[in-house]
Amino acid sequence: MQRPRSLSLTSPHCSSPFVQLPNCPALGLQATSHIQHAPLTRPCSRSQSFTLSPMPHQSLGLSPLRATHSLGSTSTATTHSSTSSSTTTSVVPSPAASMSVQVQQYHVPLKRPLLLVSDLDDTIISGPEHDLTAAMLREFLDYNRRTSEGAMCKLVVNTGRTLVSFESVSSEKRHCVPVPDVLVTGVGTRIYFPTQQGWQEDLDWVAHISQGWDVHAVMQVVGQLVGEVGPDVLRYEAFMEQTALKQTLLVRADMHPHVAAALDERLRAHGVQYLAVQGPWVRDRSWWFMDLVPARSG
């Protein structure tokens, strides 16, 4: 499920809205870099303009990127040089053309270790016009993983999606979505590592954040409140968005303050230590989403 860029985090058990990520010895790295792709602009006209604003590659030891868009029978090439801050390419696609992305890169090893921590929706992926930047990232990571030259780069994807939801969008966009070295899902409630047999979960993290959390009490409180106010005010999000460590609700925007207060009072009464991550629902702004997760997650 897509998340808005601005989120409100509230919890009766947290004194600060800020979350500090620890070092990650498993990756052999201490420094953390948070990098987001600059968005591509797409004017609503037949002649579409795509603009990339890459961060300076000299500081990371990266070489210029060369990318090729292919839309039906029309293709254009874009080159990012070390002296330019942005490059614009105009493409006129045929209406029925399906977009395929081909990426070529002149590879130069990294000068120092790099840890990329990124959201998924509206960051690595969004509309089809963003597939090119995602493919660039995937190509770079694939090169870094198979070469023995230079420093290593690791990718951590931290998403509000569940594992099932992540795998669904990864399959849909398998031509461009990179495989992360660490996958954090469900608003910080689950941590997975890729293996030959599939995703392996960090069960120590589950045990740590589960203290003070009671999903059965949460479901009981939510069910009672839904029965009182009705599904036109409060309801569950899609089944794939629910886990034992994350309950995702939809609340009508005009009733959100009252519902949030009622949930807080009743969850406190049950002794549930929780964190509420909430914000306007991207599909319909007349509704808010609310993720109820353990207070220790994040």
PDB file of C-alpha atoms in Angstrom:
ATOM      1  CA  MET A   1       0.000   0.000   0.000  1.00  0.00           C
ATOM      2  CA  GLN A   2       1.394   3.373  -0.927  1.00  0.00           C
ATOM      3  CA  ARG A   3       2.204   5.796   1.850  1.00  0.00           C
ATOM      4  CA  PRO A   4       2.165   9.610   1.682  1.00  0.00           C
ATOM      5  CA  ARG A   5       5.469  11.403   2.121  1.00  0.00           C
ATOM      6  CA  SER A   6       4.303  13.102   5.363  1.00  0.00           C
ATOM      7  CA  LEU A   7       3.371  10.754   8.180  1.00  0.00           C
ATOM      8  CA  SER A   8       2.186  11.382  11.718  1.00  0.00           C
ATOM      9  CA  LEU A   9       3.623   9.066  14.350  1.00  0.00           C
ATOM     10  CA  THR A  10       1.955   9.000  17.749  1.00  0.00           C
ATOM     11  CA  SER A  11       2.309   6.698  20.713  1.00  0.00           C
ATOM     12  CA  PRO A  12       1.584   7.025  24.412  1.00  0.00           C
ATOM     13  CA  HIS A  13       4.797   5.062  25.021  1.00  0.00           C
ATOM     14  CA  CYS A  14       7.221   7.170  22.922  1.00  0.00           C
ATOM     15  CA  SER A  15       8.606  10.501  24.155  1.00  0.00           C
ATOM     16  CA  SER A  16      10.122  11.473  20.802  1.00  0.00           C
ATOM     17  CA  PRO A  17       8.748  11.247  17.261  1.00  0.00           C
ATOM     18  CA  PHE A  18      12.208  10.567  15.895  1.00  0.00           C
ATOM     19  CA  VAL A  19      13.570   7.092  15.265  1.00  0.00           C
ATOM     20  CA  GLN A  20      17.342   6.520  15.176  1.00  0.00           C
ATOM     21  CA  LEU A  21      18.481   3.557  13.153  1.00  0.00           C
ATOM     22  CA  PRO A  22      21.357   1.568  14.706  1.00  0.00           C
ATOM     23  CA  ASN A  23      24.521   0.583  12.903  1.00  0.00           C
ATOM     24  CA  CYS A  24      24.269  -2.615  10.912  1.00  0.00           C
ATOM     25  CA  PRO A  25      27.241  -4.899  11.715  1.00  0.00           C
ATOM     26  CA  ALA A  26      25.703  -7.677   9.585  1.00  0.00           C
ATOM     27  CA  LEU A  27      26.438  -5.560   6.533  1.00  0.00           C
ATOM     28  CA  GLY A  28      29.946  -4.653   7.677  1.00  0.00           C
ATOM     29  CA  LEU A  29      29.029  -0.970   7.643  1.00  0.00           C
ATOM     30  CA  GLN A  30      28.695   1.768  10.217  1.00  0.00           C
ATOM     31  CA  ALA A  31      27.884   4.881   8.226  1.00  0.00           C
ATOM     32  CA  THR A  32      24.366   5.210   6.838  1.00  0.00           C
ATOM     33  CA  SER A  33      23.374   7.278   3.825  1.00  0.00           C
ATOM     34  CA  HIS A  34      19.740   8.109   3.133  1.00  0.00           C
ATOM     35  CA  ILE A  35      19.327   8.751  -0.586  1.00  0.00           C
ATOM     36  CA  GLN A  36      16.127   9.290  -2.538  1.00  0.00           C
ATOM     37  CA  HIS A  37      15.763   9.533  -6.282  1.00  0.00           C
ATOM     38  CA  ALA A  38      14.735  12.925  -7.545  1.00  0.00           C
ATOM     39  CA  PRO A  39      11.292  12.579  -9.101  1.00  0.00           C
ATOM     40  CA  LEU A  40      10.769  12.525 -12.836  1.00  0.00           C
ATOM     41  CA  THR A  41       8.480  15.208 -14.167  1.00  0.00           C
ATOM     42  CA  ARG A  42       5.768  14.226 -16.601  1.00  0.00           C
ATOM     43  CA  PRO A  43       3.731  17.112 -18.069  1.00  0.00           C
ATOM     44  CA  CYS A  44       0.250  16.238 -19.278  1.00  0.00           C
ATOM     45  CA  SER A  45       0.884  16.621 -22.977  1.00  0.00           C
ATOM     46  CA  ARG A  46       1.486  14.364 -25.941  1.00  0.00           C
ATOM     47  CA  SER A  47       5.157  15.370 -26.021  1.00  0.00           C
ATOM     48  CA  GLN A  48       6.286  14.134 -22.634  1.00  0.00           C
ATOM     49  CA  SER A  49       9.376  15.512 -20.914  1.00  0.00           C
ATOM     50  CA  PHE A  50      11.364  13.374 -18.511  1.00  0.00           C
ATOM     51  CA  THR A  51      13.847  15.169 -16.232  1.00  0.00           C
ATOM     52  CA  LEU A  52      16.468  13.456 -14.087  1.00  0.00           C
ATOM     53  CA  SER A  53      18.417  15.317 -11.416  1.00  0.00           C
ATOM     54  CA  PRO A  54      21.068  12.863 -10.208  1.00  0.00           C
ATOM     55  CA  MET A  55      23.221  13.502  -7.156  1.00  0.00           C
ATOM     56  CA  PRO A  56      26.921  14.230  -7.881  1.00  0.00           C
ATOM     57  CA  HIS A  57      28.506  10.926  -8.779  1.00  0.00           C
ATOM     58  CA  GLN A  58      32.084  12.094  -8.259  1.00  0.00           C
ATOM     59  CA  SER A  59      31.722  11.884  -4.462  1.00  0.00           C
ATOM     60  CA  LEU A  60      30.681   8.220  -4.669  1.00  0.00           C
ATOM     61  CA  GLY A  61      33.226   7.174  -7.254  1.00  0.00           C
ATOM     62  CA  LEU A  62      30.516   6.535  -9.842  1.00  0.00           C
ATOM     63  CA  SER A  63      30.832   7.088 -13.563  1.00  0.00           C
ATOM     64  CA  PRO A  64      28.345   8.851 -15.840  1.00  0.00           C
ATOM     65  CA  LEU A  65      25.195   6.864 -16.586  1.00  0.00           C
ATOM     66  CA  ARG A  66      23.867   6.155 -20.034  1.00  0.00           C
ATOM     67  CA  ALA A  67      20.246   5.121 -20.346  1.00  0.00           C
ATOM     68  CA  THR A  68      17.981   4.287 -23.241  1.00  0.00           C
ATOM     69  CA  HIS A  69      14.211   4.674 -23.313  1.00  0.00           C
ATOM     70  CA  SER A  70      12.345   2.408 -25.723  1.00  0.00           C
ATOM     71  CA  LEU A  71       8.697   3.196 -26.390  1.00  0.00           C
ATOM     72  CA  GLY A  72       7.356   1.220 -29.331  1.00  0.00           C
ATOM     73  CA  SER A  73       9.358   2.256 -32.366  1.00  0.00           C
ATOM     74  CA  THR A  74      10.589   5.478 -30.768  1.00  0.00           C
ATOM     75  CA  SER A  75      13.699   5.577 -28.610  1.00  0.00           C
ATOM     76  CA  THR A  76      15.950   8.297 -27.207  1.00  0.00           C
ATOM     77  CA  ALA A  77      19.248   8.211 -25.347  1.00  0.00           C
ATOM     78  CA  THR A  78      20.107  10.301 -22.289  1.00  0.00           C
ATOM     79  CA  THR A  79      23.616  10.891 -20.966  1.00  0.00           C
ATOM     80  CA  HIS A  80      24.410  12.421 -17.554  1.00  0.00           C
ATOM     81  CA  SER A  81      27.823  14.061 -17.648  1.00  0.00           C
ATOM     82  CA  SER A  82      29.985  15.147 -14.708  1.00  0.00           C
ATOM     83  CA  THR A  83      29.441  18.810 -15.576  1.00  0.00           C
ATOM     84  CA  SER A  84      25.652  18.868 -15.782  1.00  0.00           C
ATOM     85  CA  SER A  85      23.174  18.860 -12.904  1.00  0.00           C
ATOM     86  CA  SER A  86      20.179  17.704 -14.921  1.00  0.00           C
ATOM     87  CA  THR A  87      19.289  16.397 -18.359  1.00  0.00           C
ATOM     88  CA  THR A  88      15.967  16.596 -20.180  1.00  0.00           C
ATOM     89  CA  THR A  89      14.813  14.193 -22.874  1.00  0.00           C
ATOM     90  CA  SER A  90      11.596  14.621 -24.855  1.00  0.00           C
ATOM     91  CA  VAL A  91       9.829  11.510 -26.047  1.00  0.00           C
ATOM     92  CA  VAL A  92       6.720  11.169 -28.186  1.00  0.00           C
ATOM     93  CA  PRO A  93       5.363   7.661 -27.569  1.00  0.00           C
ATOM     94  CA  SER A  94       2.759   5.932 -29.656  1.00  0.00           C
ATOM     95  CA  PRO A  95      -0.524   5.600 -27.719  1.00  0.00           C
ATOM     96  CA  ALA A  96      -0.505   1.801 -27.683  1.00  0.00           C
ATOM     97  CA  ALA A  97       3.228   1.391 -27.076  1.00  0.00           C
ATOM     98  CA  SER A  98       4.373  -0.477 -23.977  1.00  0.00           C
ATOM     99  CA  MET A  99       7.446   0.883 -22.265  1.00  0.00           C
ATOM    100  CA  SER A 100      10.561  -1.218 -21.899  1.00  0.00           C
ATOM    101  CA  VAL A 101      13.699   0.003 -20.194  1.00  0.00           C
ATOM    102  CA  GLN A 102      17.236  -0.835 -21.241  1.00  0.00           C
ATOM    103  CA  VAL A 103      20.115   0.433 -19.133  1.00  0.00           C
ATOM    104  CA  GLN A 104      23.809   0.618 -19.921  1.00  0.00           C
ATOM    105  CA  GLN A 105      26.353   1.906 -17.452  1.00  0.00           C
ATOM    106  CA  TYR A 106      30.065   2.597 -17.552  1.00  0.00           C
ATOM    107  CA  HIS A 107      31.114   0.939 -14.289  1.00  0.00           C
ATOM    108  CA  VAL A 108      33.641   2.438 -11.900  1.00  0.00           C
ATOM    109  CA  PRO A 109      34.171   0.821  -8.463  1.00  0.00           C
ATOM    110  CA  LEU A 110      33.006   2.687  -5.364  1.00  0.00           C
ATOM    111  CA  LYS A 111      35.664   4.527  -3.401  1.00  0.00           C
ATOM    112  CA  ARG A 112      34.086   3.726  -0.016  1.00  0.00           C
ATOM    113  CA  PRO A 113      31.346   1.480   1.426  1.00  0.00           C
ATOM    114  CA  LEU A 114      27.821   2.740   0.861  1.00  0.00           C
ATOM    115  CA  LEU A 115      24.559   1.818   2.589  1.00  0.00           C
ATOM    116  CA  LEU A 116      21.421   2.958   0.777  1.00  0.00           C
ATOM    117  CA  VAL A 117      18.244   3.060   2.882  1.00  0.00           C
ATOM    118  CA  SER A 118      15.130   3.824   0.875  1.00  0.00           C
ATOM    119  CA  ASP A 119      11.353   3.648   0.927  1.00  0.00           C
ATOM    120  CA  LEU A 120       9.717   1.770  -1.955  1.00  0.00           C
ATOM    121  CA  ASP A 121       6.586   3.589  -3.145  1.00  0.00           C
ATOM    122  CA  ASP A 122       7.138   7.041  -4.655  1.00  0.00           C
ATOM    123  CA  THR A 123      10.881   6.562  -4.130  1.00  0.00           C
ATOM    124  CA  ILE A 124      12.246   3.526  -5.979  1.00  0.00           C
ATOM    125  CA  ILE A 125       8.985   2.893  -7.827  1.00  0.00           C
ATOM    126  CA  SER A 126       5.949   4.938  -8.792  1.00  0.00           C
ATOM    127  CA  GLY A 127       4.404   5.308 -12.239  1.00  0.00           C
ATOM    128  CA  PRO A 128       5.869   3.714 -15.396  1.00  0.00           C
ATOM    129  CA  GLU A 129       7.893   6.868 -16.034  1.00  0.00           C
ATOM    130  CA  HIS A 130       9.988   6.073 -12.943  1.00  0.00           C
ATOM    131  CA  ASP A 131      11.000   2.592 -14.116  1.00  0.00           C
ATOM    132  CA  LEU A 132      14.155   3.967 -15.729  1.00  0.00           C
ATOM    133  CA  THR A 133      15.648   5.229 -12.461  1.00  0.00           C
ATOM    134  CA  ALA A 134      14.739   1.975 -10.704  1.00  0.00           C
ATOM    135  CA  ALA A 135      16.443   0.011 -13.490  1.00  0.00           C
ATOM    136  CA  MET A 136      19.542   2.207 -13.151  1.00  0.00           C
ATOM    137  CA  LEU A 137      19.726   1.415  -9.455  1.00  0.00           C
ATOM    138  CA  ARG A 138      19.240  -2.297 -10.067  1.00  0.00           C
ATOM    139  CA  GLU A 139      21.939  -2.365 -12.742  1.00  0.00           C
ATOM    140  CA  PHE A 140      24.397  -0.577 -10.472  1.00  0.00           C
ATOM    141  CA  LEU A 141      23.703  -2.962  -7.563  1.00  0.00           C
ATOM    142  CA  ASP A 142      23.997  -6.030  -9.813  1.00  0.00           C
ATOM    143  CA  TYR A 143      27.390  -4.807 -11.015  1.00  0.00           C
ATOM    144  CA  ASN A 144      28.591  -4.045  -7.489  1.00  0.00           C
ATOM    145  CA  ARG A 145      27.538  -7.504  -6.254  1.00  0.00           C
ATOM    146  CA  ARG A 146      29.329  -9.412  -8.978  1.00  0.00           C
ATOM    147  CA  THR A 147      32.587  -7.434  -9.017  1.00  0.00           C
ATOM    148  CA  SER A 148      35.438  -7.791  -6.547  1.00  0.00           C
ATOM    149  CA  GLU A 149      36.765  -4.306  -7.245  1.00  0.00           C
ATOM    150  CA  GLY A 150      36.148  -1.337  -4.987  1.00  0.00           C
ATOM    151  CA  ALA A 151      33.937  -1.005  -1.930  1.00  0.00           C
ATOM    152  CA  MET A 152      30.581  -2.675  -1.413  1.00  0.00           C
ATOM    153  CA  CYS A 153      27.133  -1.151  -1.654  1.00  0.00           C
ATOM    154  CA  LYS A 154      24.145  -2.508   0.270  1.00  0.00           C
ATOM    155  CA  LEU A 155      20.476  -1.654  -0.254  1.00  0.00           C
ATOM    156  CA  VAL A 156      17.916  -1.639   2.566  1.00  0.00           C
ATOM    157  CA  VAL A 157      14.280  -1.195   1.505  1.00  0.00           C
ATOM    158  CA  ASN A 158      12.067   0.052   4.339  1.00  0.00           C
ATOM    159  CA  THR A 159       8.424  -0.057   3.287  1.00  0.00           C
ATOM    160  CA  GLY A 160       4.976   0.077   4.836  1.00  0.00           C
ATOM    161  CA  ARG A 161       3.970  -2.857   2.613  1.00  0.00           C
ATOM    162  CA  THR A 162       3.780  -6.385   3.965  1.00  0.00           C
ATOM    163  CA  LEU A 163       6.028  -9.094   2.512  1.00  0.00           C
ATOM    164  CA  VAL A 164       3.134 -10.404   0.386  1.00  0.00           C
ATOM    165  CA  SER A 165       2.459  -6.921  -0.966  1.00  0.00           C
ATOM    166  CA  PHE A 166       6.163  -6.322  -1.653  1.00  0.00           C
ATOM    167  CA  GLU A 167       6.493  -9.604  -3.545  1.00  0.00           C
ATOM    168  CA  SER A 168       3.414  -8.710  -5.596  1.00  0.00           C
ATOM    169  CA  VAL A 169       4.776  -5.377  -6.799  1.00  0.00           C
ATOM    170  CA  SER A 170       8.259  -6.871  -7.282  1.00  0.00           C
ATOM    171  CA  SER A 171       6.765  -9.493  -9.600  1.00  0.00           C
ATOM    172  CA  GLU A 172       4.791  -6.834 -11.456  1.00  0.00           C
ATOM    173  CA  LYS A 173       7.899  -4.684 -11.914  1.00  0.00           C
ATOM    174  CA  ARG A 174      10.509  -7.442 -12.046  1.00  0.00           C
ATOM    175  CA  HIS A 175      12.132  -5.702 -15.032  1.00  0.00           C
ATOM    176  CA  CYS A 176      13.344  -2.857 -12.832  1.00  0.00           C
ATOM    177  CA  VAL A 177      12.882  -3.404  -9.064  1.00  0.00           C
ATOM    178  CA  PRO A 178      16.214  -4.287  -7.387  1.00  0.00           C
ATOM    179  CA  VAL A 179      16.484  -7.091  -4.842  1.00  0.00           C
ATOM    180  CA  PRO A 180      17.403  -5.512  -1.486  1.00  0.00           C
ATOM    181  CA  ASP A 181      20.083  -6.900   0.807  1.00  0.00           C
ATOM    182  CA  VAL A 182      17.723  -6.248   3.718  1.00  0.00           C
ATOM    183  CA  LEU A 183      13.947  -5.858   3.488  1.00  0.00           C
ATOM    184  CA  VAL A 184      12.078  -4.062   6.284  1.00  0.00           C
ATOM    185  CA  THR A 185       8.292  -4.370   5.915  1.00  0.00           C
ATOM    186  CA  GLY A 186       5.113  -3.516   7.764  1.00  0.00           C
ATOM    187  CA  VAL A 187       6.276  -0.124   9.100  1.00  0.00           C
ATOM    188  CA  GLY A 188       9.360  -1.584  10.762  1.00  0.00           C
ATOM    189  CA  THR A 189       7.689  -4.706  12.164  1.00  0.00           C
ATOM    190  CA  ARG A 190       9.411  -7.354  10.016  1.00  0.00           C
ATOM    191  CA  ILE A 191      12.999  -7.716   8.804  1.00  0.00           C
ATOM    192  CA  TYR A 192      13.959 -10.168   6.058  1.00  0.00           C
ATOM    193  CA  PHE A 193      17.171 -11.279   4.358  1.00  0.00           C
ATOM    194  CA  PRO A 194      17.256 -12.903   0.899  1.00  0.00           C
ATOM    195  CA  THR A 195      18.479 -16.510   0.747  1.00  0.00           C
ATOM    196  CA  GLN A 196      18.529 -19.277  -1.839  1.00  0.00           C
ATOM    197  CA  GLN A 197      15.358 -20.686  -0.245  1.00  0.00           C
ATOM    198  CA  GLY A 198      13.546 -17.339  -0.151  1.00  0.00           C
ATOM    199  CA  TRP A 199      13.192 -14.594   2.440  1.00  0.00           C
ATOM    200  CA  GLN A 200      14.506 -15.431   5.917  1.00  0.00           C
ATOM    201  CA  GLU A 201      12.925 -13.458   8.776  1.00  0.00           C
ATOM    202  CA  ASP A 202      14.826 -12.024  11.738  1.00  0.00           C
ATOM    203  CA  LEU A 203      12.949 -13.764  14.564  1.00  0.00           C
ATOM    204  CA  ASP A 204      14.998 -12.011  17.259  1.00  0.00           C
ATOM    205  CA  TRP A 205      13.527  -8.706  16.066  1.00  0.00           C
ATOM    206  CA  VAL A 206      10.007 -10.168  16.229  1.00  0.00           C
ATOM    207  CA  ALA A 207      10.580 -11.290  19.823  1.00  0.00           C
ATOM    208  CA  HIS A 208      11.975  -7.888  20.758  1.00  0.00           C
ATOM    209  CA  ILE A 209       9.102  -5.763  19.436  1.00  0.00           C
ATOM    210  CA  SER A 210       6.367  -8.173  20.524  1.00  0.00           C
ATOM    211  CA  GLN A 211       6.825  -7.254  24.184  1.00  0.00           C
ATOM    212  CA  GLY A 212       3.754  -5.325  25.333  1.00  0.00           C
ATOM    213  CA  TRP A 213       1.884  -6.071  22.081  1.00  0.00           C
ATOM    214  CA  ASP A 214      -1.314  -8.125  21.938  1.00  0.00           C
ATOM    215  CA  VAL A 215      -2.786  -8.467  18.451  1.00  0.00           C
ATOM    216  CA  HIS A 216      -5.866 -10.289  19.766  1.00  0.00           C
ATOM    217  CA  ALA A 217      -6.692  -7.371  22.064  1.00  0.00           C
ATOM    218  CA  VAL A 218      -6.159  -4.953  19.166  1.00  0.00           C
ATOM    219  CA  MET A 219      -8.523  -6.921  16.927  1.00  0.00           C
ATOM    220  CA  GLN A 220     -11.107  -7.124  19.706  1.00  0.00           C
ATOM    221  CA  VAL A 221     -11.013  -3.346  20.298  1.00  0.00           C
ATOM    222  CA  VAL A 222     -11.168  -2.557  16.585  1.00  0.00           C
ATOM    223  CA  GLY A 223     -14.005  -5.033  16.015  1.00  0.00           C
ATOM    224  CA  GLN A 224     -16.076  -3.531  18.820  1.00  0.00           C
ATOM    225  CA  LEU A 225     -15.512   0.003  17.558  1.00  0.00           C
ATOM    226  CA  VAL A 226     -16.399  -0.931  13.967  1.00  0.00           C
ATOM    227  CA  GLY A 227     -19.637  -2.394  15.287  1.00  0.00           C
ATOM    228  CA  GLU A 228     -20.426   0.880  17.061  1.00  0.00           C
ATOM    229  CA  VAL A 229     -19.549   3.463  14.374  1.00  0.00           C
ATOM    230  CA  GLY A 230     -20.116   1.328  11.261  1.00  0.00           C
ATOM    231  CA  PRO A 231     -17.903   0.484   8.261  1.00  0.00           C
ATOM    232  CA  ASP A 232     -18.674   3.850   6.645  1.00  0.00           C
ATOM    233  CA  VAL A 233     -16.532   5.402   9.404  1.00  0.00           C
ATOM    234  CA  LEU A 234     -13.981   2.690  10.302  1.00  0.00           C
ATOM    235  CA  ARG A 235     -12.925  -0.471   8.476  1.00  0.00           C
ATOM    236  CA  TYR A 236      -9.941  -2.695   7.803  1.00  0.00           C
ATOM    237  CA  GLU A 237      -7.660  -2.208   4.803  1.00  0.00           C
ATOM    238  CA  ALA A 238      -7.066  -5.094   2.373  1.00  0.00           C
ATOM    239  CA  PHE A 239      -6.343  -8.516   3.866  1.00  0.00           C
ATOM    240  CA  MET A 240      -2.791  -8.576   2.479  1.00  0.00           C
ATOM    241  CA  GLU A 241      -1.996  -5.477   4.555  1.00  0.00           C
ATOM    242  CA  GLN A 242      -2.746  -7.258   7.873  1.00  0.00           C
ATOM    243  CA  THR A 243      -0.211  -9.227   9.906  1.00  0.00           C
ATOM    244  CA  ALA A 244       0.142 -10.343  13.506  1.00  0.00           C
ATOM    245  CA  LEU A 245       2.347  -7.289  14.084  1.00  0.00           C
ATOM    246  CA  LYS A 246       0.462  -4.701  12.005  1.00  0.00           C
ATOM    247  CA  GLN A 247      -3.230  -3.935  11.794  1.00  0.00           C
ATOM    248  CA  THR A 248      -4.047  -1.408   9.072  1.00  0.00           C
ATOM    249  CA  LEU A 249      -7.316   0.500   9.293  1.00  0.00           C
ATOM    250  CA  LEU A 250      -9.126   3.088   7.192  1.00  0.00           C
ATOM    251  CA  VAL A 251     -10.817   5.937   9.052  1.00  0.00           C
ATOM    252  CA  ARG A 252     -13.094   8.548   7.515  1.00  0.00           C
ATOM    253  CA  ALA A 253     -11.176  11.823   7.640  1.00  0.00           C
ATOM    254  CA  ASP A 254     -13.852  13.899   9.379  1.00  0.00           C
ATOM    255  CA  MET A 255     -14.204  11.260  12.122  1.00  0.00           C
ATOM    256  CA  HIS A 256     -10.491  10.524  12.490  1.00  0.00           C
ATOM    257  CA  PRO A 257      -9.873  12.504  15.730  1.00  0.00           C
ATOM    258  CA  HIS A 258     -12.802  10.841  17.493  1.00  0.00           C
ATOM    259  CA  VAL A 259     -11.908   7.329  16.314  1.00  0.00           C
ATOM    260  CA  ALA A 260      -8.219   7.774  17.211  1.00  0.00           C
ATOM    261  CA  ALA A 261      -9.141   8.947  20.710  1.00  0.00           C
ATOM    262  CA  ALA A 262     -11.547   6.025  21.236  1.00  0.00           C
ATOM    263  CA  LEU A 263      -8.951   3.505  20.044  1.00  0.00           C
ATOM    264  CA  ASP A 264      -6.293   5.005  22.293  1.00  0.00           C
ATOM    265  CA  GLU A 265      -8.515   4.899  25.386  1.00  0.00           C
ATOM    266  CA  ARG A 266      -9.551   1.279  24.820  1.00  0.00           C
ATOM    267  CA  LEU A 267      -6.085  -0.004  23.868  1.00  0.00           C
ATOM    268  CA  ARG A 268      -4.653   1.623  26.993  1.00  0.00           C
ATOM    269  CA  ALA A 269      -7.320  -0.098  29.057  1.00  0.00           C
ATOM    270  CA  HIS A 270      -6.161  -3.451  27.630  1.00  0.00           C
ATOM    271  CA  GLY A 271      -2.528  -2.605  28.384  1.00  0.00           C
ATOM    272  CA  VAL A 272      -1.493  -2.674  24.727  1.00  0.00           C
ATOM    273  CA  GLN A 273       1.736  -0.808  24.021  1.00  0.00           C
ATOM    274  CA  TYR A 274       1.321   0.428  20.482  1.00  0.00           C
ATOM    275  CA  LEU A 275       2.394   2.996  17.917  1.00  0.00           C
ATOM    276  CA  ALA A 276      -0.066   4.599  15.484  1.00  0.00           C
ATOM    277  CA  VAL A 277       1.311   5.560  12.061  1.00  0.00           C
ATOM    278  CA  GLN A 278      -1.326   7.533  10.195  1.00  0.00           C
ATOM    279  CA  GLY A 279      -1.926   9.934   7.354  1.00  0.00           C
ATOM    280  CA  PRO A 280      -4.235  10.735   4.410  1.00  0.00           C
ATOM    281  CA  TRP A 281      -4.990   7.699   2.235  1.00  0.00           C
ATOM    282  CA  VAL A 282      -3.469   8.229  -1.213  1.00  0.00           C
ATOM    283  CA  ARG A 283      -6.374   6.564  -3.045  1.00  0.00           C
ATOM    284  CA  ASP A 284      -9.064   8.730  -1.450  1.00  0.00           C
ATOM    285  CA  ARG A 285      -8.234  11.814   0.621  1.00  0.00           C
ATOM    286  CA  SER A 286     -11.597  11.642   2.381  1.00  0.00           C
ATOM    287  CA  TRP A 287     -10.123   8.677   4.300  1.00  0.00           C
ATOM    288  CA  TRP A 288      -7.080   8.280   6.529  1.00  0.00           C
ATOM    289  CA  PHE A 289      -5.043   5.126   6.955  1.00  0.00           C
ATOM    290  CA  MET A 290      -3.937   4.079  10.438  1.00  0.00           C
ATOM    291  CA  ASP A 291      -1.296   1.413  11.099  1.00  0.00           C
ATOM    292  CA  LEU A 292      -1.405   0.012  14.616  1.00  0.00           C
ATOM    293  CA  VAL A 293       1.977  -1.606  15.376  1.00  0.00           C
ATOM    294  CA  PRO A 294       4.022  -2.518  18.478  1.00  0.00           C
ATOM    295  CA  ALA A 295       5.498   0.459  20.326  1.00  0.00           C
ATOM    296  CA  ARG A 296       9.023  -0.950  19.852  1.00  0.00           C
ATOM    297  CA  SER A 297       8.756  -1.100  16.069  1.00  0.00           C
ATOM    298  CA  GLY A 298       9.623   1.727  13.736  1.00  0.00           C
TER     299      GLY A 298
END
